Short mmCIF file of C-alpha atoms in Angstrom, two decimals:
data_model
loop_
_atom_site.label_atom_id
_atom_site.label_comp_id
_atom_site.label_asym_id
_atom_site.label_seq_id
_atom_site.Cartn_x
_atom_site.Cartn_y
_atom_site.Cartn_z
CA MET A 5 -36.91 -52.21 -17.09
CA LYS A 6 -36.15 -50.56 -20.61
CA LYS A 7 -39.10 -48.22 -20.02
CA ALA A 8 -37.56 -47.33 -16.78
CA ILE A 9 -34.64 -46.34 -18.14
CA LYS A 10 -36.13 -44.51 -21.15
CA ILE A 11 -38.00 -42.46 -18.62
CA ILE A 12 -34.89 -41.36 -16.61
CA LEU A 13 -32.94 -40.59 -19.79
CA THR A 14 -35.95 -38.37 -20.70
CA ILE A 15 -36.09 -36.62 -17.59
CA PHE A 16 -32.46 -36.12 -17.59
CA LEU A 17 -32.48 -34.80 -21.07
CA VAL A 18 -35.06 -32.17 -20.11
CA ILE A 19 -33.56 -31.30 -17.10
CA THR A 20 -30.15 -30.84 -19.06
CA LEU A 21 -32.02 -28.72 -21.83
CA LEU A 22 -33.59 -26.49 -18.89
CA VAL A 23 -30.26 -25.62 -17.54
CA VAL A 24 -28.88 -24.95 -20.62
CA GLY A 25 -31.46 -23.08 -21.45
CA ILE A 26 -31.26 -20.98 -18.42
CA VAL A 27 -27.85 -20.46 -18.72
CA LEU A 28 -27.94 -19.45 -22.18
CA PHE A 29 -30.75 -16.88 -21.10
CA LEU A 30 -28.72 -15.43 -18.10
CA PHE A 31 -25.97 -14.96 -20.54
CA GLN A 32 -28.00 -12.99 -23.05
CA MET A 33 -29.46 -11.15 -20.65
CA LEU A 34 -26.22 -10.19 -19.26
CA LYS A 35 -24.58 -9.51 -22.77
CA SER A 36 -27.89 -7.20 -23.55
CA GLU A 37 -27.32 -5.37 -19.94
CA LEU A 38 -23.98 -4.55 -20.90
CA GLY A 39 -24.49 -3.54 -24.56
CA ASP A 40 -27.35 -1.22 -23.18
CA HIS A 41 -25.21 0.21 -20.38
CA TRP A 42 -21.74 0.17 -22.19
CA LYS A 43 -21.24 3.59 -21.78
CA ASP A 44 -22.58 3.57 -18.08
CA TYR A 45 -19.71 1.21 -17.41
CA ALA A 46 -17.21 3.43 -19.74
CA LYS A 47 -17.77 6.25 -17.85
CA VAL A 48 -16.65 4.23 -14.77
CA PHE A 49 -13.51 2.91 -16.57
CA ALA A 50 -12.65 6.04 -18.09
CA MET A 51 -13.24 7.88 -14.38
CA GLN A 52 -15.59 10.44 -15.41
CA SER A 53 -18.15 12.15 -12.85
CA GLU A 54 -21.70 12.51 -13.79
CA VAL A 55 -23.32 15.37 -12.80
CA SER A 56 -26.91 14.19 -13.60
CA LYS A 57 -28.58 12.26 -16.20
CA ASP A 58 -31.49 14.73 -16.55
CA LEU A 59 -29.29 17.79 -17.38
CA PRO A 60 -30.53 20.40 -19.84
CA PRO A 61 -28.67 20.19 -23.04
CA LEU A 62 -25.57 22.30 -23.72
CA GLU A 63 -26.12 25.97 -24.39
CA ASN A 64 -24.25 27.91 -26.80
CA ILE A 65 -22.01 24.85 -27.68
CA GLU A 66 -21.38 23.78 -31.22
CA GLN A 67 -21.22 20.03 -31.79
CA ARG A 68 -19.40 18.78 -34.58
CA ARG A 69 -18.87 15.31 -35.60
CA ILE A 70 -15.44 15.02 -37.80
CA ASP A 71 -14.33 11.60 -39.47
CA VAL A 72 -10.72 10.59 -38.87
CA LYS A 73 -9.13 8.46 -41.55
CA TYR A 74 -6.07 6.19 -40.81
CA ILE A 75 -4.38 3.15 -41.78
CA ARG A 76 -4.70 0.08 -39.66
CA ASN A 77 -1.66 -2.12 -38.86
CA ASP A 78 -2.90 -4.46 -41.67
CA GLY A 79 -2.70 -1.89 -44.26
CA THR A 80 -6.45 -1.03 -44.45
CA VAL A 81 -7.94 2.36 -44.25
CA GLU A 82 -10.55 3.11 -41.77
CA SER A 83 -12.47 5.91 -40.91
CA ARG A 84 -13.69 6.65 -36.92
CA PRO A 85 -15.45 9.63 -35.71
CA VAL A 86 -14.61 12.25 -33.05
CA ARG A 87 -17.21 14.41 -31.49
CA LEU A 88 -16.10 18.26 -31.04
CA TYR A 89 -17.68 20.61 -28.18
CA ILE A 90 -16.70 23.89 -28.92
CA PRO A 91 -17.75 27.03 -27.13
CA GLY A 92 -19.60 29.45 -29.23
CA ASP A 93 -18.12 32.49 -27.55
CA ALA A 94 -14.70 31.62 -26.91
CA GLN A 95 -11.88 33.70 -28.71
CA GLN A 96 -10.32 31.46 -31.50
CA PRO A 97 -7.68 29.98 -31.72
CA MET A 98 -8.65 28.40 -28.34
CA PRO A 99 -7.26 25.83 -25.98
CA LEU A 100 -8.24 22.16 -26.48
CA ILE A 101 -8.67 19.23 -24.69
CA TYR A 102 -8.58 15.90 -26.17
CA VAL A 103 -9.83 12.94 -24.31
CA PRO A 104 -8.67 9.53 -25.99
CA HIS A 105 -10.07 6.03 -26.36
CA TYR A 106 -13.22 6.73 -24.22
CA GLU A 107 -16.10 9.16 -25.08
CA MET A 108 -16.50 11.93 -23.10
CA ALA A 109 -20.45 11.86 -21.96
CA GLU A 110 -22.47 15.03 -22.27
CA ASN A 111 -23.24 14.62 -18.71
CA ALA A 112 -19.88 14.51 -17.62
CA ALA A 113 -18.89 16.91 -14.83
CA GLU A 114 -15.50 17.41 -16.33
CA LEU A 115 -16.89 18.31 -19.91
CA ARG A 116 -19.00 20.85 -18.49
CA ARG A 117 -16.42 22.50 -16.25
CA TYR A 118 -13.83 22.48 -19.49
CA LEU A 119 -16.40 24.13 -21.58
CA GLU A 120 -16.96 26.68 -18.79
CA GLN A 121 -13.36 28.17 -19.01
CA GLY A 122 -13.86 28.72 -22.87
CA TRP A 123 -11.76 25.41 -23.64
CA ALA A 124 -12.93 23.09 -26.61
CA VAL A 125 -13.17 19.37 -26.13
CA ALA A 126 -12.78 16.60 -28.22
CA SER A 127 -12.95 12.94 -28.02
CA PRO A 128 -13.94 9.57 -29.89
CA THR A 129 -17.41 8.66 -30.66
CA ASP A 130 -19.07 5.76 -31.13
CA VAL A 131 -16.87 3.98 -29.10
CA LEU A 132 -17.20 -0.10 -28.51
CA PRO A 133 -16.10 -2.43 -26.10
CA SER A 134 -14.13 -4.23 -28.97
CA HIS A 135 -11.81 -1.14 -28.87
CA ASN A 136 -10.30 -2.16 -25.55
CA GLY A 137 -8.79 -5.01 -27.30
CA LEU A 138 -7.16 -2.96 -29.77
CA LEU A 139 -5.69 -0.69 -27.40
CA THR A 140 -1.85 -1.21 -28.11
CA ASP A 141 -2.90 -1.42 -31.89
CA ASP A 142 -5.07 0.25 -34.50
CA ASP A 143 -6.80 2.05 -31.55
CA LEU A 144 -2.96 3.80 -30.51
CA VAL A 145 -2.70 4.56 -34.44
CA PHE A 146 -6.22 6.15 -34.31
CA ASN A 147 -5.82 8.37 -31.51
CA ASN A 148 -2.57 9.42 -33.01
CA ALA A 149 -4.65 10.21 -36.31
CA ALA A 150 -7.19 12.12 -34.15
CA LEU A 151 -4.75 14.36 -32.23
CA TYR A 152 -3.07 15.04 -35.83
CA THR A 153 -5.96 15.64 -37.26
CA LEU A 154 -7.35 18.39 -34.51
CA ARG A 155 -4.01 19.98 -34.49
CA HIS A 156 -4.67 21.16 -38.26
CA MET A 157 -8.07 22.99 -37.23
CA ASP A 158 -7.93 26.58 -37.22
CA GLU A 159 -10.07 26.85 -34.08
CA PHE A 160 -7.02 25.64 -32.05
CA ASP A 161 -4.55 26.90 -30.29
CA THR A 162 -1.54 24.65 -30.98
CA GLN A 163 0.53 25.90 -28.16
CA ARG A 164 -2.34 24.88 -25.71
CA ILE A 165 -3.59 21.54 -26.36
CA ALA A 166 -3.73 19.04 -23.65
CA VAL A 167 -4.56 15.52 -23.54
CA VAL A 168 -6.67 14.32 -20.69
CA GLY A 169 -7.67 10.37 -20.28
CA GLY A 170 -8.61 7.90 -17.62
CA SER A 171 -7.70 4.20 -17.32
CA ALA A 172 -7.34 2.83 -20.80
CA GLY A 173 -7.61 6.32 -21.78
CA GLY A 174 -4.86 7.20 -19.25
CA TYR A 175 -2.79 4.44 -20.92
CA THR A 176 -3.65 6.34 -24.40
CA ALA A 177 -2.88 9.46 -22.97
CA MET A 178 0.48 8.46 -21.58
CA MET A 179 1.40 7.12 -24.97
CA LEU A 180 0.60 10.22 -26.97
CA SER A 181 2.45 12.08 -24.70
CA ALA A 182 5.60 9.82 -25.11
CA LEU A 183 5.00 9.46 -28.60
CA GLN A 184 4.55 13.12 -29.86
CA MET A 185 5.75 16.54 -29.27
CA GLY A 186 3.52 19.68 -29.05
CA ASN A 187 1.22 18.51 -26.37
CA CYS A 188 1.45 21.19 -23.66
CA THR A 189 0.69 18.87 -21.01
CA THR A 190 -1.41 15.57 -20.08
CA ILE A 191 -3.43 14.67 -17.35
CA ALA A 192 -3.73 10.53 -17.06
CA ASN A 193 -6.02 9.10 -14.39
CA ALA A 194 -5.15 5.82 -13.48
CA PRO A 195 -3.15 4.98 -16.46
CA ILE A 196 -1.78 1.49 -17.26
CA ALA A 197 2.07 2.12 -17.19
CA ASN A 198 2.65 -1.62 -17.74
CA VAL A 199 1.10 -3.81 -20.05
CA TYR A 200 3.17 -6.62 -19.79
CA PHE A 201 2.36 -6.73 -15.79
CA ASN A 202 -1.40 -5.40 -16.14
CA PHE A 203 -2.75 -7.66 -19.15
CA TYR A 204 0.02 -10.55 -19.44
CA GLN A 205 0.64 -11.07 -15.95
CA TYR A 206 -2.27 -9.42 -13.55
CA PHE A 207 -5.21 -9.74 -15.70
CA GLN A 208 -4.65 -13.90 -15.86
CA MET A 209 -5.82 -13.99 -11.99
CA ALA A 210 -9.15 -12.99 -13.35
CA LYS A 211 -9.45 -16.43 -14.69
CA ARG A 212 -10.15 -17.46 -10.85
CA ASN A 213 -13.47 -18.14 -9.77
CA ASP A 214 -13.28 -15.86 -6.82
CA ALA A 215 -11.75 -12.98 -9.19
CA PRO A 216 -13.06 -9.79 -8.31
CA PHE A 217 -16.45 -8.82 -9.98
CA PHE A 218 -14.85 -5.61 -11.90
CA LEU A 219 -12.14 -7.27 -12.83
CA LYS A 220 -13.58 -10.32 -14.38
CA LEU A 221 -16.02 -7.91 -16.27
CA VAL A 222 -13.35 -5.77 -17.70
CA ARG A 223 -10.76 -8.73 -18.72
CA ASP A 224 -12.20 -10.82 -21.85
CA SER A 225 -12.36 -6.89 -23.68
CA PHE A 226 -8.80 -6.49 -23.08
CA ALA A 227 -7.67 -9.91 -23.80
CA PRO A 228 -6.84 -9.64 -27.68
CA ILE A 229 -4.22 -7.29 -26.50
CA LEU A 230 -2.18 -10.29 -25.95
CA LYS A 231 -2.28 -11.14 -29.63
CA THR A 232 -0.07 -8.27 -30.63
CA PHE A 233 2.76 -9.42 -28.52
CA PRO A 234 3.04 -12.89 -29.94
CA ASP A 235 6.56 -13.60 -28.37
CA THR A 236 5.45 -12.83 -24.66
CA SER A 237 9.46 -12.74 -23.89
CA ASP A 238 10.06 -10.13 -26.24
CA THR A 239 10.84 -7.78 -23.72
CA GLU A 240 11.69 -4.89 -25.96
CA ARG A 241 8.28 -4.68 -27.47
CA TRP A 242 6.77 -4.85 -24.16
CA GLU A 243 8.26 -1.87 -22.67
CA ALA A 244 8.12 -0.08 -26.23
CA PHE A 245 4.18 0.06 -25.38
CA SER A 246 4.71 0.75 -21.89
CA ALA A 247 5.31 4.32 -20.02
CA VAL A 248 7.59 2.90 -17.87
CA GLY A 249 9.25 2.00 -21.24
CA LEU A 250 9.30 5.12 -22.43
CA ALA A 251 10.15 7.02 -19.38
CA ASN A 252 12.84 9.05 -20.97
CA CYS A 253 10.47 9.88 -23.84
CA TYR A 254 8.59 12.43 -21.92
CA SER A 255 9.11 15.85 -23.01
CA SER A 256 6.13 18.01 -21.77
CA SER A 257 4.12 18.32 -18.44
CA PHE A 258 2.10 15.38 -17.31
CA ALA A 259 0.04 15.07 -13.95
CA ILE A 260 -1.22 11.44 -13.16
CA THR A 261 -3.40 10.65 -10.56
CA HIS A 262 -4.03 7.28 -8.98
CA VAL A 263 -5.74 5.64 -6.05
CA THR A 264 -4.31 3.34 -3.73
CA SER A 265 -7.37 0.82 -3.69
CA ASP A 266 -7.50 0.49 -7.85
CA ILE A 267 -8.05 -2.85 -8.30
CA LEU A 268 -8.17 -2.44 -12.14
CA VAL A 269 -4.83 -0.78 -12.41
CA PRO A 270 -2.46 -1.65 -9.58
CA ILE A 271 -0.85 1.38 -8.19
CA ASP A 272 2.73 -0.52 -7.99
CA GLN A 273 3.23 0.25 -11.51
CA ILE A 274 3.25 3.92 -11.29
CA THR A 275 4.58 4.22 -7.48
CA ARG A 276 5.45 1.40 -4.99
CA GLU A 277 6.01 4.17 -1.98
CA PHE A 278 2.17 4.22 -0.94
CA THR A 279 1.66 0.28 -1.78
CA TYR A 280 -0.29 -1.42 1.29
CA ASP A 281 1.90 -4.48 2.46
CA GLN A 282 -1.69 -6.47 2.68
CA GLU A 283 -4.44 -6.49 0.58
CA GLY A 284 -8.14 -5.57 2.00
CA ASP A 285 -9.87 -8.07 3.95
CA SER A 286 -12.65 -8.45 1.30
CA MET A 287 -10.03 -9.81 -1.06
CA PRO A 288 -9.76 -13.59 -2.06
CA ASP A 289 -6.58 -15.42 -0.20
CA GLY A 290 -3.50 -15.38 -2.52
CA PHE A 291 -4.75 -12.67 -4.63
CA SER A 292 -1.81 -10.08 -5.14
CA THR A 293 -1.80 -6.89 -6.91
CA ARG A 294 1.64 -6.51 -6.49
CA LEU A 295 4.44 -5.67 -9.22
CA PRO A 296 7.04 -8.46 -9.50
CA GLU A 297 10.65 -7.12 -9.09
CA ASP A 298 11.77 -9.55 -11.11
CA ASN A 299 10.26 -9.02 -14.24
CA PRO A 300 12.42 -8.67 -17.27
CA GLY A 301 13.85 -5.19 -18.46
CA VAL A 302 12.34 -2.14 -16.63
CA LEU A 303 9.10 -3.86 -16.48
CA GLY A 304 9.76 -4.71 -12.99
CA ARG A 305 10.28 -1.21 -12.07
CA SER A 306 7.63 1.63 -11.07
CA LEU A 307 6.88 4.46 -13.65
CA ALA A 308 8.19 6.97 -10.67
CA GLU A 309 11.36 5.11 -10.37
CA GLU A 310 12.17 5.29 -14.32
CA LEU A 311 11.42 9.08 -14.41
CA PRO A 312 14.02 11.56 -13.67
CA ALA A 313 14.19 12.53 -9.96
CA GLU A 314 15.08 16.14 -10.28
CA LEU A 315 11.73 16.49 -12.46
CA THR A 316 9.45 14.50 -10.66
CA ASN A 317 7.18 15.13 -7.77
CA VAL A 318 5.16 12.51 -6.10
CA GLU A 319 2.61 13.47 -3.59
CA HIS A 320 0.51 11.59 -0.93
CA ILE A 321 -3.10 12.76 -0.29
CA ILE A 322 -5.46 11.13 1.92
CA ILE A 323 -8.88 10.67 1.21
CA ASP A 324 -10.92 11.93 4.27
CA ASP A 325 -14.27 12.25 2.72
CA PRO A 326 -15.03 10.82 -0.72
CA ASN A 327 -18.06 13.18 -1.08
CA GLU A 328 -15.74 16.31 -0.93
CA ASN A 329 -14.58 17.95 -4.00
CA SER A 330 -10.78 18.67 -3.79
CA SER A 331 -8.30 20.66 -6.31
CA MET A 332 -5.63 18.76 -7.73
CA PRO A 333 -2.45 19.73 -6.08
CA TYR A 334 0.96 20.17 -8.31
CA ASP A 335 4.59 21.17 -7.99
CA ALA A 336 4.90 24.06 -10.75
CA ASP A 337 8.59 23.55 -10.66
CA LYS A 338 8.49 20.02 -11.50
CA LEU A 339 7.50 18.78 -15.00
CA PHE A 340 6.11 15.53 -13.80
CA ASN A 341 3.44 15.20 -10.86
CA ILE A 342 2.21 11.97 -9.66
CA LEU A 343 -0.54 12.16 -7.40
CA ILE A 344 -1.50 9.08 -4.83
CA TYR A 345 -4.76 9.54 -3.09
CA ASP A 346 -5.07 7.14 -0.24
CA ASP A 347 -8.38 5.44 0.57
CA GLY A 348 -6.74 2.39 1.82
CA PRO A 349 -5.71 -0.84 0.25
CA THR A 350 -7.51 -2.69 -2.49
CA GLN A 351 -10.89 -4.53 -1.76
CA SER A 352 -12.91 -6.93 -4.25
CA TYR A 353 -15.82 -4.89 -4.26
CA GLY A 354 -13.92 -1.83 -5.96
CA SER A 355 -13.00 -0.99 -9.40
CA HIS A 356 -10.82 2.32 -9.84
CA ARG A 357 -11.22 3.27 -6.30
CA ALA A 358 -12.84 1.46 -3.07
CA THR A 359 -14.57 3.93 -1.40
CA SER A 360 -17.18 5.71 -3.83
CA GLY A 361 -18.67 8.80 -3.20
CA THR A 362 -19.48 11.90 -5.31
CA GLY A 363 -16.39 14.08 -4.72
CA ILE A 364 -14.70 15.08 -7.71
CA ILE A 365 -10.91 15.94 -8.09
CA ASP A 366 -10.71 19.38 -9.79
CA ASP A 367 -8.09 19.35 -12.38
CA VAL A 368 -9.11 22.87 -14.03
CA PRO A 369 -6.73 24.65 -11.84
CA TYR A 370 -3.88 22.66 -13.17
CA LEU A 371 -4.86 22.79 -17.10
CA LYS A 372 -5.17 26.76 -16.56
CA ALA A 373 -1.51 26.96 -15.10
CA MET A 374 -0.30 24.84 -17.54
CA PHE A 375 -2.52 26.62 -20.43
CA GLU A 376 -0.92 30.07 -19.17
CA ARG A 377 2.74 28.73 -19.43
CA GLY A 378 2.08 27.55 -22.72
CA LEU A 379 3.95 24.84 -24.74
CA ALA A 380 7.03 26.54 -24.82
CA GLN A 381 7.69 26.76 -21.22
CA ASN A 382 6.30 23.26 -20.85
CA GLU A 383 8.50 21.30 -23.25
CA ILE A 384 12.07 20.24 -23.15
CA LEU A 385 14.21 17.66 -25.33
CA THR A 386 15.34 14.68 -24.21
CA ASN A 387 17.71 12.53 -26.37
CA SER A 388 15.52 9.27 -26.32
CA LYS A 389 12.56 11.22 -27.60
CA LEU A 390 14.64 12.96 -30.63
CA ILE A 391 15.76 9.08 -31.44
CA LEU A 392 12.12 8.00 -31.18
CA LEU A 393 10.93 11.01 -33.72
CA LEU A 394 13.96 9.87 -36.02
CA GLU A 395 13.01 6.55 -36.40
CA ARG A 396 9.30 7.37 -36.92
CA TYR A 397 10.82 9.66 -39.97
CA MET A 398 12.47 6.51 -41.12
CA GLY A 399 9.74 4.51 -40.76
CA GLU A 400 10.95 2.11 -38.17
CA SER A 401 8.60 3.10 -35.29
CA VAL A 402 7.59 0.23 -33.25
CA GLN A 403 4.57 1.66 -31.71
CA LEU A 404 3.17 3.34 -35.19
CA PRO A 405 4.43 1.15 -38.21
CA ALA A 406 4.88 3.33 -41.40
CA HIS A 407 2.79 2.45 -44.73
CA GLU A 408 3.73 3.05 -48.05
CA ASP A 409 1.65 2.67 -51.14
CA VAL A 410 -1.73 2.27 -49.53
CA ASP A 411 -2.58 6.30 -49.37
CA ASP A 412 0.05 8.73 -48.88
CA SER A 413 -2.50 11.43 -47.71
CA VAL A 414 -3.55 9.21 -44.52
CA TYR A 415 -2.37 9.33 -41.15
CA GLY A 416 0.04 6.11 -41.09
CA SER A 417 1.61 6.81 -44.22
CA LEU A 418 5.14 7.18 -44.22
CA VAL A 419 4.75 10.25 -46.11
CA VAL A 420 2.48 11.83 -43.18
CA TYR A 421 4.77 10.53 -40.39
CA ARG A 422 7.41 12.58 -41.89
CA GLN A 423 5.26 15.56 -42.34
CA GLU A 424 4.28 15.25 -38.98
CA ILE A 425 8.04 14.98 -37.44
CA VAL A 426 9.01 18.30 -39.35
CA GLU A 427 5.93 20.21 -38.11
CA GLU A 428 6.49 19.27 -34.76
CA LEU A 429 10.01 20.03 -34.61
CA THR A 430 9.50 23.24 -36.78
CA CYS A 431 7.34 24.36 -33.87
CA TRP A 432 9.48 23.43 -31.18
CA SER A 433 12.30 25.34 -33.52
CA LYS A 434 9.94 28.90 -33.46
CA ASN A 435 9.33 28.34 -29.55
CA HIS A 436 13.26 28.06 -29.06
CA SER A 437 15.56 28.20 -31.93
CA ALA A 438 16.60 25.81 -34.62
CA GLU A 439 20.44 25.92 -33.44
CA GLU A 440 19.30 24.43 -29.82
CA LEU A 441 17.13 21.84 -31.74
CA ASP A 442 20.41 21.08 -34.01
CA ALA A 443 22.94 20.71 -31.10
CA ALA A 444 20.31 18.69 -29.00
CA MET A 445 19.89 16.36 -32.06
CA ASN A 446 23.66 15.87 -32.68
CA ASN A 447 24.28 14.90 -29.40
CA ALA A 448 21.31 12.49 -29.26
CA ILE A 449 22.98 10.78 -32.07
CA ALA A 450 26.32 10.71 -30.79
CA GLU A 451 24.75 9.09 -27.87
CA ARG A 452 24.09 5.98 -30.02
CA SER A 453 26.84 3.42 -30.02
CA ASP A 454 25.94 1.77 -33.29
CA SER A 455 27.77 3.78 -35.53
CA LYS A 456 25.78 2.13 -39.08
CA ASN A 457 22.62 3.61 -36.90
CA ALA A 458 24.23 6.71 -36.01
CA ALA A 459 24.94 7.16 -39.80
CA LYS A 460 21.02 6.75 -40.72
CA TYR A 461 20.02 8.90 -38.00
CA GLN A 462 21.95 11.78 -39.14
CA ASP A 463 21.18 11.61 -42.74
CA ALA A 464 17.53 11.44 -41.62
CA TRP A 465 18.21 14.56 -39.38
CA GLN A 466 20.02 16.47 -42.38
CA GLU A 467 16.66 16.19 -44.34
CA ILE A 468 14.48 17.48 -41.44
CA TYR A 469 16.59 19.98 -40.56
CA ALA A 470 16.75 21.36 -43.83
CA GLU A 471 12.99 21.43 -44.29
CA ILE A 472 13.00 23.47 -40.91
CA VAL A 473 15.42 25.79 -41.78
CA SER A 474 12.90 26.29 -45.05
CA ALA A 475 9.87 26.74 -43.06
CA LEU A 476 11.43 29.14 -40.75
CA ASN A 477 12.61 31.21 -43.24
#
């Protein structure tokens, strides 16, 4: 009897070890595959179109790698690389496209089209999956630092800098547009506009066994974001890191493209106008991509609802043939264009869109039009943006914490932030006038009901204004 039990236990142990071994083998294989093909996955997530894997090397294009130093939120100094593509025969200073968060691959169709126009292109390189988890943290500081570094390079026309990103890169593009002045225009493809909804609420459904594949694939890499929001009831912090919460801070033109079937970044957070009442027939029962209307603050509202109606154009475009190229439509008389491409409801087999195809949405005509207008015609002043800039000057930015006694020459220090604010507002004054800026800033400060804060803002503004006047003279 004991011998039989021993044999049974031995067999059970062998089977258990075999199963564990198989599971570990499959896990390591999947991990290895994801590592090997991370750039391929990243292109899907960044919404970059691939021309061919066998393209010849770029001709007459200088490729340059620059190291961008910045101060992490923990106070340590880090350096990350950015790759530049500079057309050799383009007249300098030239327009610049900055692609944040994800790397712009050499075989991306967008890169080839931009370079053909004589525009330089820059993007982070050596991007890792772990950078997704730093999206609202160190990665945001780094991308601001990269843009700041590029602005100070003589090769580029500071009146014609555009930011173009997709998905998480679209989120970063929208944050750069909200936090900075000096961007001629921004294009955000499928941007995350509400981090509370997308990461805290919606991504939790990826824990379900029947959750769609791509949602499961990306969820874990973004999970560390929640650690930067230790108090999940802190509505003001969620809003401060969401485009919908910064809707009144957008001061230069942007265009958003989004697809109705997007399962990674549900369209409701951009606009509810074209969301399907029912999910696609392949979706699991009870799985919803809808934005709850009872979320706190503005976190239950779409970006389109929060943007100034008189400045916003929303268009609905039916995708008839996913293999057909199309130009991105826009209303040149509106500062903000939201372009919704309709390919049906969300489907479990989709990612940023359910209809796969080779068609490209050509954004070059839009960028050319914005570059022709230039920064002076594409940038306005808003009270919220001016106050946001004053707060960064005072070292009180929520999104970009200021550091002292670390390294005053590195982005992330209070010294560099103050220099950045003065430069951006001096640029605006050159394009318009210091008197107009002064009137606008005083009006923004006067709107603040807290007299103590108003006095602090006024003191900071007097310092900035004195430097602007000095620079202009």
